[in-house]
Amino acid sequence: MLRIMLGEPPRENTGVLAAAMDNMAQMASMLRTEMNAHEDRDHEYRKLEIWIRGLISSLDELEQSLFAASFFRKLVKAGYMDDMSVSEQGDYARYVYFYKNGFIRVFSLLDKLGTVLNSLYDLNTVRVKAHYSYYTVLRRFRSTKKHRELSGRLEEIKDSYRDPMQKLRGRRNAEIHYMNSEMQDDLWQRHQGLHDKIRLEDLDEHLEDLRQGLEMVCKTLVEVFTYSNEQLGKSLGK
């Protein structure tokens, strides 16, 4: 959608993004086929299908946010806020909007995935924490010692993206709980020199963190749904 609005051709899914989308679509299709063949009396399959299709939409929106942020970043040439033209200030504001939207969606999607995992594998995470996150679910896997093959893979992915995810989490927390992340940076610079011009944050570094966040999410989804599709196929006798 955003690509068309920005005059770009539609996205063609490739690589780990395509693998994540395909594996989620496969599980949704398996659930739909089973519901069509047999009654879904407790509506568990229907609930899972809705959640998984929601994950597909969330991943699409996350990728689009990264694309749009990268698009508008290319239009920002000045290194200081005070040196921007009115037009460039607008492009910078649009970059910030989509960048923020992206890092918020990274953790929103992971938490939705945590809800799916909790239901699929009867982890009963709510006993540990009423409002739990994806990371709480990972700890729950460890404590229950269930599905060690899957949880081990997910832990490896989490650890390999620790640095960019920590930076994204810090910006997400500042945005949601304290103040805008770019305002924090501005205040710090003003503290260093009251009359100095405000230098922009490292836009390329921030976008690279978001790109790695998307990659982490995609790899996590691939592992979850590759494994879960195998488990569901076994339970359905396929």
C-alpha positions as a Markdown table, in Angstrom:
| # | Residue | x | y | z |
|---|---|---|---|---|
| 1 | Met | 0.0 | 0.0 | 0.0 |
| 2 | Leu | 2.7 | 2.5 | 1.0 |
| 3 | Arg | 4.8 | 1.7 | -2.0 |
| 4 | Ile | 2.0 | 2.5 | -4.3 |
| 5 | Met | 1.3 | 5.8 | -2.5 |
| 6 | Leu | 5.0 | 6.7 | -2.8 |
| 7 | Gly | 5.1 | 5.8 | -6.5 |
| 8 | Glu | 7.0 | 2.6 | -6.1 |
| 9 | Pro | 6.1 | -0.9 | -7.5 |
| 10 | Pro | 4.4 | -3.4 | -5.1 |
| 11 | Arg | 6.7 | -5.5 | -2.9 |
| 12 | Glu | 7.7 | -9.0 | -4.0 |
| 13 | Asn | 8.4 | -11.1 | -1.0 |
| 14 | Thr | 11.8 | -12.7 | -1.0 |
| 15 | Gly | 14.2 | -14.3 | 1.5 |
| 16 | Val | 13.4 | -14.6 | 5.1 |
| 17 | Leu | 10.3 | -12.3 | 4.8 |
| 18 | Ala | 8.8 | -14.6 | 2.1 |
| 19 | Ala | 9.6 | -17.7 | 4.3 |
| 20 | Ala | 7.9 | -16.1 | 7.3 |
| 21 | Met | 4.8 | -15.2 | 5.2 |
| 22 | Asp | 4.6 | -18.6 | 3.6 |
| 23 | Asn | 4.9 | -20.6 | 6.8 |
| 24 | Met | 2.2 | -18.5 | 8.5 |
| 25 | Ala | -0.1 | -18.8 | 5.5 |
| 26 | Gln | 0.5 | -22.6 | 5.5 |
| 27 | Met | -0.7 | -22.9 | 9.1 |
| 28 | Ala | -3.7 | -20.7 | 8.5 |
| 29 | Ser | -4.6 | -22.9 | 5.5 |
| 30 | Met | -4.2 | -26.1 | 7.5 |
| 31 | Leu | -6.5 | -24.8 | 10.2 |
| 32 | Arg | -9.1 | -23.7 | 7.6 |
| 33 | Thr | -9.0 | -27.1 | 5.9 |
| 34 | Glu | -9.5 | -28.9 | 9.2 |
| 35 | Met | -12.4 | -26.6 | 10.2 |
| 36 | Asn | -14.1 | -27.3 | 6.8 |
| 37 | Ala | -13.7 | -31.0 | 7.3 |
| 38 | His | -14.7 | -31.2 | 10.9 |
| 39 | Glu | -16.6 | -29.2 | 13.4 |
| 40 | Asp | -14.5 | -26.7 | 15.5 |
| 41 | Arg | -16.7 | -27.0 | 18.6 |
| 42 | Asp | -14.5 | -25.0 | 21.0 |
| 43 | His | -13.5 | -22.5 | 18.2 |
| 44 | Glu | -9.8 | -23.0 | 19.0 |
| 45 | Tyr | -8.8 | -23.4 | 15.4 |
| 46 | Arg | -10.8 | -20.4 | 14.4 |
| 47 | Lys | -9.2 | -18.3 | 17.1 |
| 48 | Leu | -5.7 | -19.4 | 16.0 |
| 49 | Glu | -6.5 | -18.8 | 12.3 |
| 50 | Ile | -7.6 | -15.2 | 13.1 |
| 51 | Trp | -4.5 | -14.6 | 15.3 |
| 52 | Ile | -2.1 | -15.9 | 12.6 |
| 53 | Arg | -3.7 | -13.8 | 9.9 |
| 54 | Gly | -3.3 | -10.9 | 12.2 |
| 55 | Leu | 0.4 | -11.7 | 12.4 |
| 56 | Ile | 0.7 | -11.8 | 8.6 |
| 57 | Ser | -0.9 | -8.3 | 8.5 |
| 58 | Ser | 1.4 | -7.1 | 11.3 |
| 59 | Leu | 4.5 | -8.3 | 9.5 |
| 60 | Asp | 3.4 | -6.6 | 6.3 |
| 61 | Glu | 2.8 | -3.3 | 8.2 |
| 62 | Leu | 6.2 | -3.6 | 9.9 |
| 63 | Glu | 8.1 | -4.1 | 6.6 |
| 64 | Gln | 6.1 | -1.2 | 5.0 |
| 65 | Ser | 7.1 | 1.1 | 7.9 |
| 66 | Leu | 10.8 | 0.3 | 7.4 |
| 67 | Phe | 10.4 | 0.9 | 3.7 |
| 68 | Ala | 8.7 | 4.3 | 4.1 |
| 69 | Ala | 11.2 | 5.4 | 6.8 |
| 70 | Ser | 14.0 | 4.5 | 4.4 |
| 71 | Phe | 12.3 | 6.3 | 1.6 |
| 72 | Phe | 12.0 | 9.6 | 3.5 |
| 73 | Arg | 15.4 | 9.3 | 5.1 |
| 74 | Lys | 16.9 | 9.6 | 1.5 |
| 75 | Leu | 15.3 | 13.0 | 1.2 |
| 76 | Val | 16.9 | 14.4 | 4.4 |
| 77 | Lys | 20.3 | 15.9 | 3.4 |
| 78 | Ala | 21.0 | 18.4 | 6.2 |
| 79 | Gly | 23.0 | 17.3 | 9.3 |
| 80 | Tyr | 21.4 | 19.9 | 11.6 |
| 81 | Met | 17.7 | 20.7 | 12.2 |
| 82 | Asp | 18.3 | 24.4 | 11.9 |
| 83 | Asp | 19.7 | 24.0 | 8.4 |
| 84 | Met | 16.7 | 22.2 | 7.0 |
| 85 | Ser | 14.3 | 23.8 | 4.5 |
| 86 | Val | 10.6 | 23.7 | 5.2 |
| 87 | Ser | 10.3 | 20.8 | 2.7 |
| 88 | Glu | 13.1 | 18.9 | 4.2 |
| 89 | Gln | 11.6 | 19.3 | 7.7 |
| 90 | Gly | 8.5 | 17.7 | 6.4 |
| 91 | Asp | 10.4 | 14.8 | 5.0 |
| 92 | Tyr | 12.3 | 14.4 | 8.3 |
| 93 | Ala | 9.0 | 14.4 | 10.2 |
| 94 | Arg | 7.7 | 11.7 | 7.9 |
| 95 | Tyr | 10.8 | 9.7 | 8.4 |
| 96 | Val | 10.4 | 10.0 | 12.2 |
| 97 | Tyr | 6.8 | 8.9 | 11.9 |
| 98 | Phe | 7.4 | 5.7 | 10.0 |
| 99 | Tyr | 10.6 | 4.9 | 12.0 |
| 100 | Lys | 8.7 | 5.1 | 15.3 |
| 101 | Asn | 5.8 | 3.1 | 13.8 |
| 102 | Gly | 8.3 | 0.5 | 12.8 |
| 103 | Phe | 10.0 | 0.0 | 16.2 |
| 104 | Ile | 6.7 | 0.0 | 18.0 |
| 105 | Arg | 5.4 | -2.7 | 15.6 |
| 106 | Val | 8.5 | -4.9 | 16.2 |
| 107 | Phe | 7.6 | -5.5 | 19.8 |
| 108 | Ser | 3.8 | -5.4 | 19.2 |
| 109 | Leu | 4.2 | -8.3 | 16.7 |
| 110 | Leu | 6.5 | -10.3 | 19.0 |
| 111 | Asp | 4.0 | -9.9 | 21.9 |
| 112 | Lys | 1.2 | -11.1 | 19.6 |
| 113 | Leu | 3.4 | -14.1 | 18.6 |
| 114 | Gly | 3.8 | -14.8 | 22.3 |
| 115 | Thr | 0.0 | -15.0 | 22.7 |
| 116 | Val | -0.1 | -17.6 | 19.8 |
| 117 | Leu | 2.8 | -19.6 | 21.3 |
| 118 | Asn | 1.1 | -19.6 | 24.7 |
| 119 | Ser | -2.1 | -21.0 | 23.3 |
| 120 | Leu | -0.5 | -23.5 | 20.9 |
| 121 | Tyr | 1.7 | -25.1 | 23.5 |
| 122 | Asp | -0.5 | -24.7 | 26.6 |
| 123 | Leu | 2.2 | -22.7 | 28.5 |
| 124 | Asn | -0.3 | -21.0 | 30.8 |
| 125 | Thr | 2.0 | -18.0 | 31.0 |
| 126 | Val | -0.6 | -15.9 | 32.8 |
| 127 | Arg | 0.2 | -17.8 | 35.9 |
| 128 | Val | 3.6 | -16.2 | 35.9 |
| 129 | Lys | 2.6 | -12.7 | 34.7 |
| 130 | Ala | -0.9 | -11.4 | 33.9 |
| 131 | His | 0.2 | -9.1 | 31.1 |
| 132 | Tyr | 3.1 | -11.0 | 29.5 |
| 133 | Ser | 5.4 | -10.4 | 26.6 |
| 134 | Tyr | 7.1 | -12.6 | 24.0 |
| 135 | Tyr | 10.1 | -12.7 | 26.2 |
| 136 | Thr | 8.0 | -13.9 | 29.2 |
| 137 | Val | 6.8 | -16.8 | 27.0 |
| 138 | Leu | 10.4 | -17.7 | 26.1 |
| 139 | Arg | 11.2 | -17.9 | 29.8 |
| 140 | Arg | 8.1 | -20.0 | 30.3 |
| 141 | Phe | 9.4 | -22.4 | 27.7 |
| 142 | Arg | 12.6 | -22.8 | 29.7 |
| 143 | Ser | 10.9 | -23.2 | 33.0 |
| 144 | Thr | 8.4 | -25.8 | 31.7 |
| 145 | Lys | 11.1 | -27.6 | 29.6 |
| 146 | Lys | 8.5 | -28.0 | 26.9 |
| 147 | His | 9.4 | -28.2 | 23.2 |
| 148 | Arg | 13.1 | -27.6 | 23.8 |
| 149 | Glu | 14.0 | -27.9 | 20.1 |
| 150 | Leu | 11.9 | -24.9 | 19.3 |
| 151 | Ser | 12.7 | -22.8 | 22.4 |
| 152 | Gly | 16.4 | -23.4 | 21.8 |
| 153 | Arg | 16.2 | -22.0 | 18.3 |
| 154 | Leu | 14.2 | -19.0 | 19.5 |
| 155 | Glu | 16.8 | -18.3 | 22.3 |
| 156 | Glu | 19.6 | -18.4 | 19.7 |
| 157 | Ile | 17.8 | -15.9 | 17.5 |
| 158 | Lys | 17.1 | -13.6 | 20.5 |
| 159 | Asp | 20.7 | -13.7 | 21.6 |
| 160 | Ser | 22.1 | -13.0 | 18.1 |
| 161 | Tyr | 20.1 | -9.8 | 17.9 |
| 162 | Arg | 20.5 | -8.7 | 21.4 |
| 163 | Asp | 22.3 | -5.4 | 20.7 |
| 164 | Pro | 19.9 | -3.9 | 18.1 |
| 165 | Met | 16.8 | -5.1 | 20.0 |
| 166 | Gln | 18.0 | -3.5 | 23.2 |
| 167 | Lys | 18.4 | -0.2 | 21.4 |
| 168 | Leu | 15.0 | -0.5 | 19.8 |
| 169 | Arg | 13.4 | -1.4 | 23.1 |
| 170 | Gly | 15.0 | 1.7 | 24.7 |
| 171 | Arg | 13.5 | 3.9 | 22.0 |
| 172 | Arg | 10.1 | 2.2 | 22.2 |
| 173 | Asn | 10.1 | 2.7 | 26.0 |
| 174 | Ala | 11.1 | 6.4 | 25.7 |
| 175 | Glu | 8.3 | 6.9 | 23.1 |
| 176 | Ile | 5.6 | 5.2 | 25.0 |
| 177 | His | 6.4 | 5.8 | 28.6 |
| 178 | Tyr | 8.5 | 8.9 | 28.8 |
| 179 | Met | 9.0 | 11.3 | 25.9 |
| 180 | Asn | 9.7 | 11.1 | 22.2 |
| 181 | Ser | 13.1 | 9.5 | 21.6 |
| 182 | Glu | 14.2 | 12.4 | 19.3 |
| 183 | Met | 13.2 | 14.9 | 22.0 |
| 184 | Gln | 15.4 | 13.2 | 24.5 |
| 185 | Asp | 18.3 | 13.6 | 22.0 |
| 186 | Asp | 17.5 | 17.2 | 21.5 |
| 187 | Leu | 17.4 | 17.9 | 25.2 |
| 188 | Trp | 20.8 | 16.2 | 25.7 |
| 189 | Gln | 22.3 | 18.4 | 23.0 |
| 190 | Arg | 20.8 | 21.6 | 24.5 |
| 191 | His | 22.3 | 20.6 | 27.8 |
| 192 | Gln | 25.8 | 20.3 | 26.2 |
| 193 | Gly | 25.6 | 23.8 | 24.7 |
| 194 | Leu | 22.5 | 26.0 | 25.1 |
| 195 | His | 23.0 | 27.9 | 21.8 |
| 196 | Asp | 24.5 | 25.1 | 19.7 |
| 197 | Lys | 22.6 | 23.9 | 16.6 |
| 198 | Ile | 20.8 | 20.5 | 17.1 |
| 199 | Arg | 22.6 | 17.8 | 15.2 |
| 200 | Leu | 20.3 | 15.1 | 13.8 |
| 201 | Glu | 20.6 | 11.6 | 15.3 |
| 202 | Asp | 22.4 | 9.0 | 13.1 |
| 203 | Leu | 19.4 | 8.2 | 10.8 |
| 204 | Asp | 21.3 | 5.4 | 9.0 |
| 205 | Glu | 22.3 | 3.7 | 12.2 |
| 206 | His | 18.7 | 3.9 | 13.5 |
| 207 | Leu | 17.4 | 2.4 | 10.3 |
| 208 | Glu | 19.9 | -0.4 | 10.4 |
| 209 | Asp | 18.7 | -1.3 | 13.9 |
| 210 | Leu | 15.1 | -1.4 | 12.6 |
| 211 | Arg | 16.2 | -3.5 | 9.6 |
| 212 | Gln | 17.8 | -6.0 | 12.0 |
| 213 | Gly | 14.6 | -5.9 | 14.2 |
| 214 | Leu | 12.6 | -6.9 | 11.1 |
| 215 | Glu | 15.1 | -9.6 | 10.3 |
| 216 | Met | 14.9 | -10.9 | 13.9 |
| 217 | Val | 11.1 | -11.0 | 13.8 |
| 218 | Cys | 11.1 | -12.8 | 10.4 |
| 219 | Lys | 13.6 | -15.5 | 11.5 |
| 220 | Thr | 11.6 | -16.0 | 14.7 |
| 221 | Leu | 8.4 | -16.4 | 12.8 |
| 222 | Val | 10.1 | -18.9 | 10.4 |
| 223 | Glu | 11.3 | -21.1 | 13.3 |
| 224 | Val | 7.9 | -20.9 | 15.1 |
| 225 | Phe | 5.8 | -21.8 | 12.2 |
| 226 | Thr | 8.1 | -24.3 | 10.6 |
| 227 | Tyr | 8.1 | -26.3 | 13.8 |
| 228 | Ser | 4.4 | -25.6 | 14.6 |
| 229 | Asn | 3.3 | -26.7 | 11.1 |
| 230 | Glu | 5.1 | -30.0 | 11.6 |
| 231 | Gln | 3.5 | -30.5 | 15.0 |
| 232 | Leu | 0.0 | -29.6 | 13.7 |
| 233 | Gly | 0.5 | -32.0 | 10.7 |
| 234 | Lys | 1.3 | -34.8 | 13.1 |
| 235 | Ser | -1.7 | -34.1 | 15.3 |
| 236 | Leu | -4.0 | -34.1 | 12.3 |
| 237 | Gly | -2.4 | -37.2 | 10.9 |
| 238 | Lys | -1.0 | -35.6 | 7.8 |
